PDB file of C-alpha atoms in Angstrom:
ATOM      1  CA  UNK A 106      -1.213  20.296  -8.611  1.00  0.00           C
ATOM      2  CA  UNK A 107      -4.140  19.773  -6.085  1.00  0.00           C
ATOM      3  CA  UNK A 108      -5.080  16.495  -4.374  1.00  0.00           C
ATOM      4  CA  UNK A 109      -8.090  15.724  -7.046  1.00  0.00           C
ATOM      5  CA  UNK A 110      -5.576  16.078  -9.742  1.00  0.00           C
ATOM      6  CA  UNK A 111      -2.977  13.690  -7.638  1.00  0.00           C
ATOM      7  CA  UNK A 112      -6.307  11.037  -7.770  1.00  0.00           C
ATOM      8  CA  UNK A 113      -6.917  11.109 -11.205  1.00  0.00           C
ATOM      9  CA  UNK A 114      -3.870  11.337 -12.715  1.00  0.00           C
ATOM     10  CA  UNK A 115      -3.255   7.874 -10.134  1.00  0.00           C
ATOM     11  CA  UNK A 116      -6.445   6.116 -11.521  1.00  0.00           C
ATOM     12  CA  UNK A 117      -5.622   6.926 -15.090  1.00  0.00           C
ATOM     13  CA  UNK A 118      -1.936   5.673 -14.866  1.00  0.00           C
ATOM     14  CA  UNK A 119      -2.776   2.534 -13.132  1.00  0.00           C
ATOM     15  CA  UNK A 120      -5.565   1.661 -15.885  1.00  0.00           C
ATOM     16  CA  UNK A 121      -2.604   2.667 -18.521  1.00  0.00           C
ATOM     17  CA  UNK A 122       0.870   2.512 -19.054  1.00  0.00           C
ATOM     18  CA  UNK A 123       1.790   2.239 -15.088  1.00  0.00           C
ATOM     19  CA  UNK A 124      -0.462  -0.868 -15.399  1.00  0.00           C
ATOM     20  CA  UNK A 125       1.495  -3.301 -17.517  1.00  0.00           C
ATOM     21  CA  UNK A 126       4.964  -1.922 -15.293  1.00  0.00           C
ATOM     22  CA  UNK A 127       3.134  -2.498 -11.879  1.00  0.00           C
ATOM     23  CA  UNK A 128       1.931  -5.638 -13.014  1.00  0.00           C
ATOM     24  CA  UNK A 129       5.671  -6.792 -13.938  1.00  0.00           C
ATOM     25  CA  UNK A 130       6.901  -5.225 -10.789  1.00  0.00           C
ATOM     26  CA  UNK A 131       4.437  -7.149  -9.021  1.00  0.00           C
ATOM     27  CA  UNK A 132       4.571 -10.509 -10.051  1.00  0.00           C
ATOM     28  CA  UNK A 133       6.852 -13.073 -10.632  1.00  0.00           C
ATOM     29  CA  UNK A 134       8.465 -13.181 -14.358  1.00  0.00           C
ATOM     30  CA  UNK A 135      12.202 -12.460 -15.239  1.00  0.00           C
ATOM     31  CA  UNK A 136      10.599  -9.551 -17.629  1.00  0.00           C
ATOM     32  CA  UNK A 137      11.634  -6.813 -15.704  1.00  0.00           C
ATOM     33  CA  UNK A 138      14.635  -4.199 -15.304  1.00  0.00           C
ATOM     34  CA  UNK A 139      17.417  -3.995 -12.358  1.00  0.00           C
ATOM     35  CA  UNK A 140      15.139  -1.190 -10.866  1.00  0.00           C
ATOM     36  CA  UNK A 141      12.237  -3.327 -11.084  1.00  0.00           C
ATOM     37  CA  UNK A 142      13.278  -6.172  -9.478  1.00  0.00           C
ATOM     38  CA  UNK A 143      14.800  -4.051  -7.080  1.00  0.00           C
ATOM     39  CA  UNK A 144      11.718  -2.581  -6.325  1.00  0.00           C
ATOM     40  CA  UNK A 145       9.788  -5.589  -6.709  1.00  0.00           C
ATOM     41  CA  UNK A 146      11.990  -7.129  -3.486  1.00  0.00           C
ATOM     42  CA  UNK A 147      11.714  -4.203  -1.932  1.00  0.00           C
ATOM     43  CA  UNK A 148       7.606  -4.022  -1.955  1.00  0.00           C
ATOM     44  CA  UNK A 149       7.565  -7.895  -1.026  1.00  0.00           C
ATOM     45  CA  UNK A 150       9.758  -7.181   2.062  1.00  0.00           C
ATOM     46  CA  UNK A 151       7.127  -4.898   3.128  1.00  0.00           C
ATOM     47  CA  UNK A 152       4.582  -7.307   2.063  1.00  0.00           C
ATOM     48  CA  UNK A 153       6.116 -10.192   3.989  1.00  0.00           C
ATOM     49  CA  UNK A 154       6.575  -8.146   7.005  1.00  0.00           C
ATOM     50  CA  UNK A 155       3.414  -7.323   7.181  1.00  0.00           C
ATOM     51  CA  UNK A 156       1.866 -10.817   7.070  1.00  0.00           C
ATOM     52  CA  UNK A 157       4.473 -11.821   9.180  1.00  0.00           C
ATOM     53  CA  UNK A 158       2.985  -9.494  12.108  1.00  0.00           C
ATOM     54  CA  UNK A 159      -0.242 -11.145  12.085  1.00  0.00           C
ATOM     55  CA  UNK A 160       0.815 -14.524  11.557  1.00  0.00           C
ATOM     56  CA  UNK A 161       2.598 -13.764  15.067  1.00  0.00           C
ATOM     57  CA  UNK A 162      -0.690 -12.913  16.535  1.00  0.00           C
ATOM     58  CA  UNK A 163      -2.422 -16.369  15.474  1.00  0.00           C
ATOM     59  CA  UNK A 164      -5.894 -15.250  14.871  1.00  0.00           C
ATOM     60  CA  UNK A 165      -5.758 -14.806  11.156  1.00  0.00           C
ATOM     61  CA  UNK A 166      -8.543 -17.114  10.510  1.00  0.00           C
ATOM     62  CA  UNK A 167     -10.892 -15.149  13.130  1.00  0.00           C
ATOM     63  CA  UNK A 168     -10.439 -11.976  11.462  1.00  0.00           C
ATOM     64  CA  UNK A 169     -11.453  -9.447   8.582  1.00  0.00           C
ATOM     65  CA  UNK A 170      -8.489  -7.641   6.868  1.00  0.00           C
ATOM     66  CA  UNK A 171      -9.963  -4.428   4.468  1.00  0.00           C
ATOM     67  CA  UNK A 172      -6.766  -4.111   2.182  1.00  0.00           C
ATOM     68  CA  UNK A 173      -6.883  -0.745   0.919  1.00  0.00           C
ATOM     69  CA  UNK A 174      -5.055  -0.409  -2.289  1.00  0.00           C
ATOM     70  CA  UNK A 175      -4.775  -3.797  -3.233  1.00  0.00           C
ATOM     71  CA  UNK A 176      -2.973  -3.412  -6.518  1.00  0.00           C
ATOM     72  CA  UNK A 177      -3.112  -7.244  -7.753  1.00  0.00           C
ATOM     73  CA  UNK A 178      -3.078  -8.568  -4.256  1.00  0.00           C
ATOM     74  CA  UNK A 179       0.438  -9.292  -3.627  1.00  0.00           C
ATOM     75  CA  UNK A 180      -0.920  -9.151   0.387  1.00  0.00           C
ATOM     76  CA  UNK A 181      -4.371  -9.954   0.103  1.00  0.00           C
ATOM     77  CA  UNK A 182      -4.066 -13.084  -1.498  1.00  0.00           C
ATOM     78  CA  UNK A 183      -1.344 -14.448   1.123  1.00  0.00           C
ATOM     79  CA  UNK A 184      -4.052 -13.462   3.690  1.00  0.00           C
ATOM     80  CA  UNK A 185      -6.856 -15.269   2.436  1.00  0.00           C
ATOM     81  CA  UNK A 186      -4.676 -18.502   2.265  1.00  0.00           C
ATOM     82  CA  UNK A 187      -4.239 -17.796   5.733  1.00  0.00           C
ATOM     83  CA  UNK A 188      -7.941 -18.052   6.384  1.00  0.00           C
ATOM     84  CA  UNK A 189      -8.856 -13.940   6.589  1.00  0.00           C
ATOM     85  CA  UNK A 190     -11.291 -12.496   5.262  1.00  0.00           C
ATOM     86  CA  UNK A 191     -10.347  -9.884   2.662  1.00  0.00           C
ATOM     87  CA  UNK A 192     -11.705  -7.004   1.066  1.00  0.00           C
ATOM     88  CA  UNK A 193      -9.671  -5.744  -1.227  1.00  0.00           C
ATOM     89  CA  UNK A 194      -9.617  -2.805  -2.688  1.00  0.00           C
ATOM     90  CA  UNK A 195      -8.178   0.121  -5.240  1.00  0.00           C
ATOM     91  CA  UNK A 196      -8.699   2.528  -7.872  1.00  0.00           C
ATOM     92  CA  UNK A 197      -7.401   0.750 -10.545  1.00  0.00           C
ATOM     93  CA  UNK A 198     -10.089  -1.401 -12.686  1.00  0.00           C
ATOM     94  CA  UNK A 199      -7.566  -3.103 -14.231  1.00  0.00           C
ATOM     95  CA  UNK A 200      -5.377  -3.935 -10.911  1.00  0.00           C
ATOM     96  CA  UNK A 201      -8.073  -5.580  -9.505  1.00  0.00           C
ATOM     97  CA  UNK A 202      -9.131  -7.507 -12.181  1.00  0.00           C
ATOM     98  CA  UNK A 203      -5.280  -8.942 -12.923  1.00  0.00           C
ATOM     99  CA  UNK A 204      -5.811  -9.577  -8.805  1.00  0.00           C
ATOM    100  CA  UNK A 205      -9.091 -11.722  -9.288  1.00  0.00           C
ATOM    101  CA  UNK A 206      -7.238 -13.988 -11.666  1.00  0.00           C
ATOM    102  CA  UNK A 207      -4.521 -14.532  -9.488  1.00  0.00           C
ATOM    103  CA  UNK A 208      -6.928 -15.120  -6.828  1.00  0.00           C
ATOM    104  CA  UNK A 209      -8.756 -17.583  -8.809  1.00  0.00           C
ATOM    105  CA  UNK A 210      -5.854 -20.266  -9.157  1.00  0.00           C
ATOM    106  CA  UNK A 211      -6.304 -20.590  -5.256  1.00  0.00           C
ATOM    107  CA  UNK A 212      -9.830 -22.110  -4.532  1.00  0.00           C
ATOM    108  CA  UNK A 213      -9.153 -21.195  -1.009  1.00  0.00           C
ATOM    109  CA  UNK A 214      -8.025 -17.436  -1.525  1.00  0.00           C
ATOM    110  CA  UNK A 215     -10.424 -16.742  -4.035  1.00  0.00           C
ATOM    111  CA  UNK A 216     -13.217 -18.267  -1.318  1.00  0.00           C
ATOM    112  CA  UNK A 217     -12.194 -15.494   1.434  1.00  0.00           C
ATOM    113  CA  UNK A 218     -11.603 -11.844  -0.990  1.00  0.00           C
ATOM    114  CA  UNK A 219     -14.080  -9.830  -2.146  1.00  0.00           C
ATOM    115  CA  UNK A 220     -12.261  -7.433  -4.523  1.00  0.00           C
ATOM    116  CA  UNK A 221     -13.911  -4.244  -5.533  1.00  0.00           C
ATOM    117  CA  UNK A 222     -12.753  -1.210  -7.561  1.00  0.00           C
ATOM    118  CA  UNK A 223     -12.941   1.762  -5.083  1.00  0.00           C
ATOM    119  CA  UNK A 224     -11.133   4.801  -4.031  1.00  0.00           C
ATOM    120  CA  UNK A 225      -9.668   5.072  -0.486  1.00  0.00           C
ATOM    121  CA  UNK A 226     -12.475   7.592   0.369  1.00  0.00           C
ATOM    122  CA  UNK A 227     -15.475   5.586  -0.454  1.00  0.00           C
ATOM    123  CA  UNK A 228     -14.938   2.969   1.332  1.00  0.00           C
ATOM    124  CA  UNK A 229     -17.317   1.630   4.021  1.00  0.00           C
ATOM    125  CA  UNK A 230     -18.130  -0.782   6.429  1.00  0.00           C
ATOM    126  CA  UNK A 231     -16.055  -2.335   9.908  1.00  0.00           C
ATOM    127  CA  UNK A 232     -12.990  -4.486   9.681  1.00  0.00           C
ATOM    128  CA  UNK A 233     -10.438  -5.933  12.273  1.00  0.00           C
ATOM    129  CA  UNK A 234      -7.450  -4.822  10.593  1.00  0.00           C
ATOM    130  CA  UNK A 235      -7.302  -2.125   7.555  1.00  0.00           C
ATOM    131  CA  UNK A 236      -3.613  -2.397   5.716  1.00  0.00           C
ATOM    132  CA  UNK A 237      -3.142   0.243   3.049  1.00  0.00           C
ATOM    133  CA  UNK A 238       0.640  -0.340   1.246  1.00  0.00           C
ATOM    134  CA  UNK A 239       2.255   1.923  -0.587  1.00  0.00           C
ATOM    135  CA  UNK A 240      -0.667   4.086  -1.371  1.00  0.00           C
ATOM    136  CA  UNK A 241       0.508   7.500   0.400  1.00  0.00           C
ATOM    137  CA  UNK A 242       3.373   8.486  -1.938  1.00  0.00           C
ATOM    138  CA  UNK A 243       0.845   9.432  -4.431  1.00  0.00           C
ATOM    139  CA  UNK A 244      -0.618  12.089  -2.264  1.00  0.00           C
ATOM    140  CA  UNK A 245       0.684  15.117  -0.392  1.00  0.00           C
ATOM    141  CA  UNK A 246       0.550  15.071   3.445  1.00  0.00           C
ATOM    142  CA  UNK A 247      -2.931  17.064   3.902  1.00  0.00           C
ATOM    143  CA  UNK A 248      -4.622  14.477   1.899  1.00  0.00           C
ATOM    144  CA  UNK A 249      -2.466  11.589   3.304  1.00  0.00           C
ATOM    145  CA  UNK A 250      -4.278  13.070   6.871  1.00  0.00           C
ATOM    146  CA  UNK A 251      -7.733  12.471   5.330  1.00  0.00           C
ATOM    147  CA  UNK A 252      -6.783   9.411   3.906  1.00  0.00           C
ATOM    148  CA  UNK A 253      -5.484   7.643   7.606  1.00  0.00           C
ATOM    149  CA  UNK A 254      -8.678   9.766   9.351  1.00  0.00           C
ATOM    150  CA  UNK A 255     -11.046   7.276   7.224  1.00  0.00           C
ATOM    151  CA  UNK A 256      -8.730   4.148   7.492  1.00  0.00           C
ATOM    152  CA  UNK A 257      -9.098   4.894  11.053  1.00  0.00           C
ATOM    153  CA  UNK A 258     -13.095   5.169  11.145  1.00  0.00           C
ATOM    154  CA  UNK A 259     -13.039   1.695   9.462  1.00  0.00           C
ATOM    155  CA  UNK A 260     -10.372  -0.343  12.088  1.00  0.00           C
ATOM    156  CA  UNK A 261     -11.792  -1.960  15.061  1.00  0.00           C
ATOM    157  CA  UNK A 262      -8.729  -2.602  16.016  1.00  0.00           C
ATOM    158  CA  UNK A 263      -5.618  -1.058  14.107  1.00  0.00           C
ATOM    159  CA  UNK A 264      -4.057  -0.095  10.588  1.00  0.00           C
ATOM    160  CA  UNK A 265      -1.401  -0.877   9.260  1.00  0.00           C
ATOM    161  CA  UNK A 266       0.079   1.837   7.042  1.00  0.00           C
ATOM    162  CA  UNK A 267       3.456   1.894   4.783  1.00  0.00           C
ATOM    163  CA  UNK A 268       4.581   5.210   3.010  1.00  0.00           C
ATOM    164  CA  UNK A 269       8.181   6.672   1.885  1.00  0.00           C
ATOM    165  CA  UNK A 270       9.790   8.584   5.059  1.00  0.00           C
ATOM    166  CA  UNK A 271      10.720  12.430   4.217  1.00  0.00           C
ATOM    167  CA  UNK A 272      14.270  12.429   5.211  1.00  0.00           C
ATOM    168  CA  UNK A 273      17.243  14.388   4.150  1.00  0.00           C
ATOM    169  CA  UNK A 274      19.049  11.328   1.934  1.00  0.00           C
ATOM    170  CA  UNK A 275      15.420  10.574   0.430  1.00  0.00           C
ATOM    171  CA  UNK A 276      14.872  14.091  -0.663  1.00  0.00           C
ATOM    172  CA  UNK A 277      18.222  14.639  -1.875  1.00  0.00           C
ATOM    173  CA  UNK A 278      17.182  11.127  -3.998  1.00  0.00           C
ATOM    174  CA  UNK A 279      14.213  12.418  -5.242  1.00  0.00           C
ATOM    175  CA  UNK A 280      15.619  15.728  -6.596  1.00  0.00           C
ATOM    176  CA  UNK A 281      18.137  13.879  -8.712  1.00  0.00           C
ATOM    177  CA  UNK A 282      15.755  11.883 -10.002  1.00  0.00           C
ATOM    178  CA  UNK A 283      16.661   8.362  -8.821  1.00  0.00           C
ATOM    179  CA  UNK A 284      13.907   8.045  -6.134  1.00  0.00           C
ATOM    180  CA  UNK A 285      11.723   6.496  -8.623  1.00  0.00           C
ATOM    181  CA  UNK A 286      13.556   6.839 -11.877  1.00  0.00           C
ATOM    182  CA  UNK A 287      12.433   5.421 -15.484  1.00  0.00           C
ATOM    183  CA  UNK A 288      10.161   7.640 -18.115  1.00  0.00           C
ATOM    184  CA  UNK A 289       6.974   5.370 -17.421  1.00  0.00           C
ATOM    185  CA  UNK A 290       6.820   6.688 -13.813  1.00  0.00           C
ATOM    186  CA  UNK A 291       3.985   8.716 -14.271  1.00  0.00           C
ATOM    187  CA  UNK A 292       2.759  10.210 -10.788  1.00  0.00           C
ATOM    188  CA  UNK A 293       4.309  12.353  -8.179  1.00  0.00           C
ATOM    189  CA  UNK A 294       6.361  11.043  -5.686  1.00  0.00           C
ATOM    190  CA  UNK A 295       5.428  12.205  -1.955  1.00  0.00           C
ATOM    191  CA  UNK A 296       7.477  12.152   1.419  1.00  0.00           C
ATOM    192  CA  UNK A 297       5.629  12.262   4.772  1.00  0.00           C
ATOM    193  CA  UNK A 298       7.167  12.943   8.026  1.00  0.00           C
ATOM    194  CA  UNK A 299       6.494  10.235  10.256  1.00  0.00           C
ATOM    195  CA  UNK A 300       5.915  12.738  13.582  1.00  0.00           C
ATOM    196  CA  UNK A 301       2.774  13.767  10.898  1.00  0.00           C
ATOM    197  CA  UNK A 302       1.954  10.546  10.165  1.00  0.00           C
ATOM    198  CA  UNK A 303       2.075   9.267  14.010  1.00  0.00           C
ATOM    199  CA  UNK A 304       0.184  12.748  14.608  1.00  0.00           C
ATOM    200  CA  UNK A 305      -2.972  11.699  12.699  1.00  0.00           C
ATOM    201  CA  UNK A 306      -3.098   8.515  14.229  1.00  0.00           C
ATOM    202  CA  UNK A 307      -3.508   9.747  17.630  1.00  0.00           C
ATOM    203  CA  UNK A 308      -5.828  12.382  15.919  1.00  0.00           C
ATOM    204  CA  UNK A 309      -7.842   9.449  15.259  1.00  0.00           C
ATOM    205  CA  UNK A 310      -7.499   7.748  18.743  1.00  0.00           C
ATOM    206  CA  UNK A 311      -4.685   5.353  17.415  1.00  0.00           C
ATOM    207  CA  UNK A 312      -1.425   4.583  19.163  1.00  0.00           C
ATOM    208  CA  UNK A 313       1.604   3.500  17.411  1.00  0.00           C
ATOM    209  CA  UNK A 314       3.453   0.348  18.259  1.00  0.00           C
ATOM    210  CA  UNK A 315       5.252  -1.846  15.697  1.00  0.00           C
ATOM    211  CA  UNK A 316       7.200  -0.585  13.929  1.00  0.00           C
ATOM    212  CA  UNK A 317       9.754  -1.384   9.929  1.00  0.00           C
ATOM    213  CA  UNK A 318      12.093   0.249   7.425  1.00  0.00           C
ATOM    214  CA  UNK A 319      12.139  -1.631   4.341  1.00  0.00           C
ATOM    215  CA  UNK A 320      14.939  -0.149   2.209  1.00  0.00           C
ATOM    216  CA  UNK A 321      16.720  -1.299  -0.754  1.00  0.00           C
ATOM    217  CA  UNK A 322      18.661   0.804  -3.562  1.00  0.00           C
ATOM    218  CA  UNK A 323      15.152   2.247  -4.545  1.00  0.00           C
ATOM    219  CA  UNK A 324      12.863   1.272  -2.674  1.00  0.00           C
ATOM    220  CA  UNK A 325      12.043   3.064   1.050  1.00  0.00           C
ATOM    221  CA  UNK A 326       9.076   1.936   2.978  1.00  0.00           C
ATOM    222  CA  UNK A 327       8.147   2.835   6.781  1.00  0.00           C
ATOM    223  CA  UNK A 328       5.629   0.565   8.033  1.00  0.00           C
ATOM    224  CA  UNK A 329       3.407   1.377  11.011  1.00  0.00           C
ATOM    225  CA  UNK A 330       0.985  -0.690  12.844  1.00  0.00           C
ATOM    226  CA  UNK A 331      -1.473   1.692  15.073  1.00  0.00           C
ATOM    227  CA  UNK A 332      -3.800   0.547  17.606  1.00  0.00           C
ATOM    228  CA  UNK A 333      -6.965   1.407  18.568  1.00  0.00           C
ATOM    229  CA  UNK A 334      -6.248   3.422  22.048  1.00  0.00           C
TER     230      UNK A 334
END
């Protein structure tokens, strides 16, 4: 399976069956399993982290955040309340039209994103910060190094970047199945190393500085936050 197979087989289970699970997984009803609510806390974690970072730098008001991936805006929306302005982002039509409604019961949130449905690659433009969640795992580590080249030539200042570290436990996980487990998990689950990922950042002219591990029973997120050297 090639990278333009990973992409569409991505934006046709996120406008399908992966939809109504994400969806679930993403928001805040009691109509979901022990694996996902467990991944549900786990993605929020990473969420909260993140918006805990630049809450800590106090200039969230002053600044545009290009939130690649959106999903339904489980980060972007938090953001905009904030006072950022958001573009937001993702593949799926249908994500980012369950994101607009959520949006909309905020005046103020809704005021500050601009959603769009886009791929990663097309995206254009200048922006403070670029954040792109839990987008990697759905693509192998050459295209993952595309992918952070262009969040890099959009960042005037840094990306932040979350994807599932390739150690020994995780693979070990994700050959018996329990990585990700449930039949409506419909795309491939990549690793990266992180000495790759942290590679293609300074390929870029990015440094690395903050640094997470999010980890609960299925979910495993490293978060970076690289700079602009």
């Amino acid at each position: 399976m090639n990278a333009a197979d990973d992409k569409t087989i991505v934006k046709d289970y996120f406008n399908s069956t992966g939809f109504d699970r994400w969806k679930r997984i993403y928001g805040q009803g009691e109509d979901v399993n022990k694996v996902q609510l467990d991944i549900r806390t786990g993605h929020q974690q990473t969420v909260d982290k993140v918006i805990g970072w630049l809450q800590a730098d106090g200039n969230l008001s002053e600044i545009s955040v290009c939130d690649a991936g959106c999903g339904v805006g489980s980060l972007s929306i938090p953001l905009a309340q904030e006072g950022a302005k958001i573009f937001a982002s993702d593949i799926s039509e249908k994500m980012v039209e369950e994101g607009k409604q959520r949006a909309a019961s905020n005046s103020k949130s809704s005021e500050n994103i601009t959603f769009n449905v886009q791929d990663l690659e097309s995206l254009s433009g200048n922006y403070h910060t670029v954040a792109c969640l839990d987008v990697l795992i759905h693509y192998p580590q050459d295209k993952a190094d595309q992918m952070i080249s262009h969040l890099c030539s959009l960042a005037e200042s840094r990306v932040i970047l979350s994807f599932a570290p390739k150690t020994p436990a995780l693979c070990i996980l994700k050959k018996i199945g329990s990585f990700f487990p449930g039949p409506s998990k419909a795309t491939r689950a990549y690793l990266h190393r992180e000495a790759k990922i942290v590679k293609a950042f300074e390929n870029n002219g990015f440094q690395v500085g903050r640094k997470e591990m999010t980890k609960t029973r299925f979910y495993f997120s490293r978060l970076l936050e690289a700079t602009r050297k």
